[in-house]
């Protein structure tokens, strides 16, 4: 009968226990908030919504797509970096250009990944939504295999590709 009261009063009576409990609660809240914020910026795409997802956005959208396999250790290691890349692009204004970050699990969607000539995991690509919707993989830019998968290096490469494509697009010679 007194056991529950003792458990609660003990933690309240000792100030360090209360501070430690509050610290753990705050840490857990921040961790959950941070991971849900990251999950919100990366869209998972599969065969059933692939074409409609890429067709749903306007012509000024740039897409970054990771083709990965859920069983792949390299893909699991790259996942936190890919989330950092997504957060980086979601938090910046690109002069009217939206960068949308998605991923496709090739373990679940082998046919879809085959349509894009994916031969290794993870593979990061970028291009316009219409190219993905029409499965025009030859127009996409593929992150060089064997290159660093650190977020700063991938973002640097994406920045160069997006800048070049946007300049070409604004000049009216952007392929579609």
C-alpha atoms as a PDB file:
ATOM      1  CA  UNK A   1       0.000   0.000   0.000  1.00  0.00           C
ATOM      2  CA  UNK A   2       2.863   2.391   0.792  1.00  0.00           C
ATOM      3  CA  UNK A   3       5.138   1.202  -2.006  1.00  0.00           C
ATOM      4  CA  UNK A   4       3.745   3.478  -4.737  1.00  0.00           C
ATOM      5  CA  UNK A   5       3.852   6.482  -2.393  1.00  0.00           C
ATOM      6  CA  UNK A   6       7.460   5.755  -1.478  1.00  0.00           C
ATOM      7  CA  UNK A   7       8.468   5.489  -5.140  1.00  0.00           C
ATOM      8  CA  UNK A   8       7.000   8.890  -5.968  1.00  0.00           C
ATOM      9  CA  UNK A   9       8.053  10.668  -2.789  1.00  0.00           C
ATOM     10  CA  UNK A  10      11.588   9.342  -3.003  1.00  0.00           C
ATOM     11  CA  UNK A  11      12.144  10.824  -6.456  1.00  0.00           C
ATOM     12  CA  UNK A  12      10.590  14.122  -5.419  1.00  0.00           C
ATOM     13  CA  UNK A  13      12.428  14.249  -2.078  1.00  0.00           C
ATOM     14  CA  UNK A  14      15.856  13.901  -3.627  1.00  0.00           C
ATOM     15  CA  UNK A  15      16.523  16.940  -5.853  1.00  0.00           C
ATOM     16  CA  UNK A  16      19.157  15.196  -7.989  1.00  0.00           C
ATOM     17  CA  UNK A  17      16.719  12.411  -8.892  1.00  0.00           C
ATOM     18  CA  UNK A  18      14.152  14.981 -10.004  1.00  0.00           C
ATOM     19  CA  UNK A  19      16.732  16.831 -12.100  1.00  0.00           C
ATOM     20  CA  UNK A  20      17.949  13.588 -13.663  1.00  0.00           C
ATOM     21  CA  UNK A  21      14.391  12.531 -14.483  1.00  0.00           C
ATOM     22  CA  UNK A  22      13.622  15.915 -15.994  1.00  0.00           C
ATOM     23  CA  UNK A  23      16.848  15.749 -18.010  1.00  0.00           C
ATOM     24  CA  UNK A  24      16.003  12.314 -19.398  1.00  0.00           C
ATOM     25  CA  UNK A  25      12.471  13.442 -20.306  1.00  0.00           C
ATOM     26  CA  UNK A  26      13.832  16.501 -22.084  1.00  0.00           C
ATOM     27  CA  UNK A  27      16.423  14.400 -23.913  1.00  0.00           C
ATOM     28  CA  UNK A  28      13.757  11.886 -25.037  1.00  0.00           C
ATOM     29  CA  UNK A  29      11.443  14.692 -26.188  1.00  0.00           C
ATOM     30  CA  UNK A  30      14.219  16.353 -28.212  1.00  0.00           C
ATOM     31  CA  UNK A  31      15.233  13.030 -29.714  1.00  0.00           C
ATOM     32  CA  UNK A  32      11.658  12.249 -30.778  1.00  0.00           C
ATOM     33  CA  UNK A  33      11.086  15.759 -32.074  1.00  0.00           C
ATOM     34  CA  UNK A  34      14.357  15.706 -34.016  1.00  0.00           C
ATOM     35  CA  UNK A  35      13.746  12.310 -35.615  1.00  0.00           C
ATOM     36  CA  UNK A  36      10.168  13.156 -36.598  1.00  0.00           C
ATOM     37  CA  UNK A  37      11.382  16.417 -38.149  1.00  0.00           C
ATOM     38  CA  UNK A  38      13.935  14.463 -40.168  1.00  0.00           C
ATOM     39  CA  UNK A  39      11.397  11.856 -41.255  1.00  0.00           C
ATOM     40  CA  UNK A  40       9.071  14.602 -42.456  1.00  0.00           C
ATOM     41  CA  UNK A  41      11.548  15.917 -45.042  1.00  0.00           C
ATOM     42  CA  UNK A  42      12.287  12.590 -46.775  1.00  0.00           C
ATOM     43  CA  UNK A  43       9.405  11.092 -48.746  1.00  0.00           C
ATOM     44  CA  UNK A  44       9.223   7.342 -49.283  1.00  0.00           C
ATOM     45  CA  UNK A  45       8.081   6.560 -52.815  1.00  0.00           C
ATOM     46  CA  UNK A  46       6.942   3.216 -54.219  1.00  0.00           C
ATOM     47  CA  UNK A  47       5.447   1.940 -57.471  1.00  0.00           C
ATOM     48  CA  UNK A  48       1.872   2.762 -56.494  1.00  0.00           C
ATOM     49  CA  UNK A  49       2.568   6.496 -55.986  1.00  0.00           C
ATOM     50  CA  UNK A  50       5.740   7.006 -58.002  1.00  0.00           C
ATOM     51  CA  UNK A  51       4.421   8.751 -61.124  1.00  0.00           C
ATOM     52  CA  UNK A  52       1.778  10.789 -59.313  1.00  0.00           C
ATOM     53  CA  UNK A  53       4.312  11.996 -56.737  1.00  0.00           C
ATOM     54  CA  UNK A  54       6.655  13.364 -59.380  1.00  0.00           C
ATOM     55  CA  UNK A  55       3.871  14.825 -61.509  1.00  0.00           C
ATOM     56  CA  UNK A  56       2.267  16.592 -58.540  1.00  0.00           C
ATOM     57  CA  UNK A  57       4.879  19.353 -58.305  1.00  0.00           C
ATOM     58  CA  UNK A  58       5.563  22.359 -60.514  1.00  0.00           C
ATOM     59  CA  UNK A  59       8.305  22.742 -63.123  1.00  0.00           C
ATOM     60  CA  UNK A  60      10.706  24.584 -60.807  1.00  0.00           C
ATOM     61  CA  UNK A  61      11.084  21.649 -58.438  1.00  0.00           C
ATOM     62  CA  UNK A  62      14.362  19.797 -58.277  1.00  0.00           C
ATOM     63  CA  UNK A  63      14.244  16.236 -56.967  1.00  0.00           C
ATOM     64  CA  UNK A  64      16.905  14.313 -55.120  1.00  0.00           C
ATOM     65  CA  UNK A  65      16.241  10.569 -55.042  1.00  0.00           C
ATOM     66  CA  UNK A  66      18.089   7.919 -53.112  1.00  0.00           C
ATOM     67  CA  UNK A  67      17.715   4.394 -54.421  1.00  0.00           C
ATOM     68  CA  UNK A  68      18.611   2.089 -51.535  1.00  0.00           C
ATOM     69  CA  UNK A  69      17.992  -1.402 -50.208  1.00  0.00           C
ATOM     70  CA  UNK A  70      16.702  -1.842 -46.674  1.00  0.00           C
ATOM     71  CA  UNK A  71      18.978  -4.858 -46.145  1.00  0.00           C
ATOM     72  CA  UNK A  72      22.132  -3.006 -47.297  1.00  0.00           C
ATOM     73  CA  UNK A  73      24.646  -2.069 -44.550  1.00  0.00           C
ATOM     74  CA  UNK A  74      26.074   0.823 -46.601  1.00  0.00           C
ATOM     75  CA  UNK A  75      22.540   2.180 -47.034  1.00  0.00           C
ATOM     76  CA  UNK A  76      21.896   1.964 -43.298  1.00  0.00           C
ATOM     77  CA  UNK A  77      25.139   3.833 -42.654  1.00  0.00           C
ATOM     78  CA  UNK A  78      24.202   6.505 -45.214  1.00  0.00           C
ATOM     79  CA  UNK A  79      20.652   7.011 -43.852  1.00  0.00           C
ATOM     80  CA  UNK A  80      21.566   9.614 -41.170  1.00  0.00           C
ATOM     81  CA  UNK A  81      23.623  11.530 -43.739  1.00  0.00           C
ATOM     82  CA  UNK A  82      20.738  11.481 -46.215  1.00  0.00           C
ATOM     83  CA  UNK A  83      18.429  12.876 -43.546  1.00  0.00           C
ATOM     84  CA  UNK A  84      20.942  15.668 -42.864  1.00  0.00           C
ATOM     85  CA  UNK A  85      21.011  16.439 -46.581  1.00  0.00           C
ATOM     86  CA  UNK A  86      17.197  16.559 -46.648  1.00  0.00           C
ATOM     87  CA  UNK A  87      17.062  18.860 -43.639  1.00  0.00           C
ATOM     88  CA  UNK A  88      19.688  21.117 -45.230  1.00  0.00           C
ATOM     89  CA  UNK A  89      17.628  21.571 -48.391  1.00  0.00           C
ATOM     90  CA  UNK A  90      14.301  21.894 -46.576  1.00  0.00           C
ATOM     91  CA  UNK A  91      15.567  24.749 -44.391  1.00  0.00           C
ATOM     92  CA  UNK A  92      16.866  26.987 -47.178  1.00  0.00           C
ATOM     93  CA  UNK A  93      15.341  29.345 -49.701  1.00  0.00           C
ATOM     94  CA  UNK A  94      16.631  28.634 -53.179  1.00  0.00           C
ATOM     95  CA  UNK A  95      15.227  31.671 -55.000  1.00  0.00           C
ATOM     96  CA  UNK A  96      11.915  29.995 -55.816  1.00  0.00           C
ATOM     97  CA  UNK A  97      13.389  26.559 -56.432  1.00  0.00           C
ATOM     98  CA  UNK A  98      12.165  23.773 -54.196  1.00  0.00           C
ATOM     99  CA  UNK A  99      14.424  20.793 -53.603  1.00  0.00           C
ATOM    100  CA  UNK A 100      12.371  17.717 -52.752  1.00  0.00           C
ATOM    101  CA  UNK A 101      14.151  14.738 -51.216  1.00  0.00           C
ATOM    102  CA  UNK A 102      12.730  11.238 -51.656  1.00  0.00           C
ATOM    103  CA  UNK A 103      13.901   7.653 -51.475  1.00  0.00           C
ATOM    104  CA  UNK A 104      12.971   4.328 -53.052  1.00  0.00           C
ATOM    105  CA  UNK A 105      13.568   0.976 -51.345  1.00  0.00           C
ATOM    106  CA  UNK A 106      14.856  -1.268 -54.121  1.00  0.00           C
ATOM    107  CA  UNK A 107      14.367  -4.345 -51.922  1.00  0.00           C
ATOM    108  CA  UNK A 108      10.625  -3.681 -52.175  1.00  0.00           C
ATOM    109  CA  UNK A 109      10.639  -2.114 -55.653  1.00  0.00           C
ATOM    110  CA  UNK A 110      13.192  -4.005 -57.798  1.00  0.00           C
ATOM    111  CA  UNK A 111      11.330  -3.294 -61.037  1.00  0.00           C
ATOM    112  CA  UNK A 112      11.224   0.419 -60.366  1.00  0.00           C
ATOM    113  CA  UNK A 113      14.925   0.493 -59.571  1.00  0.00           C
ATOM    114  CA  UNK A 114      15.627  -1.530 -62.699  1.00  0.00           C
ATOM    115  CA  UNK A 115      13.825   1.134 -64.751  1.00  0.00           C
ATOM    116  CA  UNK A 116      16.484   3.601 -63.567  1.00  0.00           C
ATOM    117  CA  UNK A 117      19.471   1.295 -64.199  1.00  0.00           C
ATOM    118  CA  UNK A 118      20.381   1.160 -60.501  1.00  0.00           C
ATOM    119  CA  UNK A 119      23.356  -1.154 -60.102  1.00  0.00           C
ATOM    120  CA  UNK A 120      24.650  -0.289 -56.610  1.00  0.00           C
ATOM    121  CA  UNK A 121      23.251   0.875 -53.296  1.00  0.00           C
ATOM    122  CA  UNK A 122      22.867   3.543 -52.180  1.00  0.00           C
ATOM    123  CA  UNK A 123      22.582   5.559 -55.388  1.00  0.00           C
ATOM    124  CA  UNK A 124      21.728   9.260 -55.215  1.00  0.00           C
ATOM    125  CA  UNK A 125      20.303  10.969 -58.295  1.00  0.00           C
ATOM    126  CA  UNK A 126      18.896  14.379 -59.083  1.00  0.00           C
ATOM    127  CA  UNK A 127      16.742  15.822 -61.832  1.00  0.00           C
ATOM    128  CA  UNK A 128      13.325  17.193 -62.710  1.00  0.00           C
ATOM    129  CA  UNK A 129      10.150  15.442 -61.643  1.00  0.00           C
ATOM    130  CA  UNK A 130       9.021  14.901 -65.227  1.00  0.00           C
ATOM    131  CA  UNK A 131      12.170  12.857 -65.907  1.00  0.00           C
ATOM    132  CA  UNK A 132      11.423  10.596 -62.972  1.00  0.00           C
ATOM    133  CA  UNK A 133       7.718  10.343 -63.851  1.00  0.00           C
ATOM    134  CA  UNK A 134       8.584   9.356 -67.436  1.00  0.00           C
ATOM    135  CA  UNK A 135      11.479   7.165 -66.220  1.00  0.00           C
ATOM    136  CA  UNK A 136      13.965   9.074 -68.365  1.00  0.00           C
ATOM    137  CA  UNK A 137      16.994   7.991 -66.352  1.00  0.00           C
ATOM    138  CA  UNK A 138      19.432   9.137 -69.040  1.00  0.00           C
ATOM    139  CA  UNK A 139      18.676  12.809 -68.182  1.00  0.00           C
ATOM    140  CA  UNK A 140      19.328  12.348 -64.456  1.00  0.00           C
ATOM    141  CA  UNK A 141      22.596  13.159 -62.755  1.00  0.00           C
ATOM    142  CA  UNK A 142      24.004  10.299 -60.666  1.00  0.00           C
ATOM    143  CA  UNK A 143      26.239  10.972 -57.683  1.00  0.00           C
ATOM    144  CA  UNK A 144      29.616   9.463 -58.607  1.00  0.00           C
ATOM    145  CA  UNK A 145      30.027   5.984 -57.150  1.00  0.00           C
ATOM    146  CA  UNK A 146      32.975   5.657 -54.822  1.00  0.00           C
ATOM    147  CA  UNK A 147      32.722   9.320 -53.806  1.00  0.00           C
ATOM    148  CA  UNK A 148      32.448  10.439 -50.201  1.00  0.00           C
ATOM    149  CA  UNK A 149      28.999  10.031 -48.688  1.00  0.00           C
ATOM    150  CA  UNK A 150      29.550  12.773 -46.153  1.00  0.00           C
ATOM    151  CA  UNK A 151      26.666  15.286 -46.203  1.00  0.00           C
ATOM    152  CA  UNK A 152      28.906  18.247 -47.067  1.00  0.00           C
ATOM    153  CA  UNK A 153      30.301  16.445 -50.123  1.00  0.00           C
ATOM    154  CA  UNK A 154      26.919  15.281 -51.405  1.00  0.00           C
ATOM    155  CA  UNK A 155      25.408  18.751 -50.806  1.00  0.00           C
ATOM    156  CA  UNK A 156      28.337  20.367 -52.619  1.00  0.00           C
ATOM    157  CA  UNK A 157      27.797  18.090 -55.627  1.00  0.00           C
ATOM    158  CA  UNK A 158      24.039  18.673 -55.563  1.00  0.00           C
ATOM    159  CA  UNK A 159      24.574  22.428 -55.333  1.00  0.00           C
ATOM    160  CA  UNK A 160      26.772  22.387 -58.431  1.00  0.00           C
ATOM    161  CA  UNK A 161      24.307  20.229 -60.379  1.00  0.00           C
ATOM    162  CA  UNK A 162      21.248  22.212 -59.305  1.00  0.00           C
ATOM    163  CA  UNK A 163      22.926  25.542 -60.082  1.00  0.00           C
ATOM    164  CA  UNK A 164      23.963  24.366 -63.545  1.00  0.00           C
ATOM    165  CA  UNK A 165      20.541  22.909 -64.322  1.00  0.00           C
ATOM    166  CA  UNK A 166      18.776  26.039 -63.088  1.00  0.00           C
ATOM    167  CA  UNK A 167      20.958  28.293 -65.242  1.00  0.00           C
ATOM    168  CA  UNK A 168      20.301  26.131 -68.287  1.00  0.00           C
ATOM    169  CA  UNK A 169      16.580  26.027 -67.475  1.00  0.00           C
ATOM    170  CA  UNK A 170      16.341  29.811 -67.170  1.00  0.00           C
ATOM    171  CA  UNK A 171      18.029  30.180 -70.546  1.00  0.00           C
ATOM    172  CA  UNK A 172      15.266  28.077 -72.077  1.00  0.00           C
ATOM    173  CA  UNK A 173      17.366  25.101 -73.114  1.00  0.00           C
ATOM    174  CA  UNK A 174      16.465  22.811 -70.229  1.00  0.00           C
ATOM    175  CA  UNK A 175      15.725  19.303 -71.505  1.00  0.00           C
ATOM    176  CA  UNK A 176      12.336  17.827 -70.739  1.00  0.00           C
END
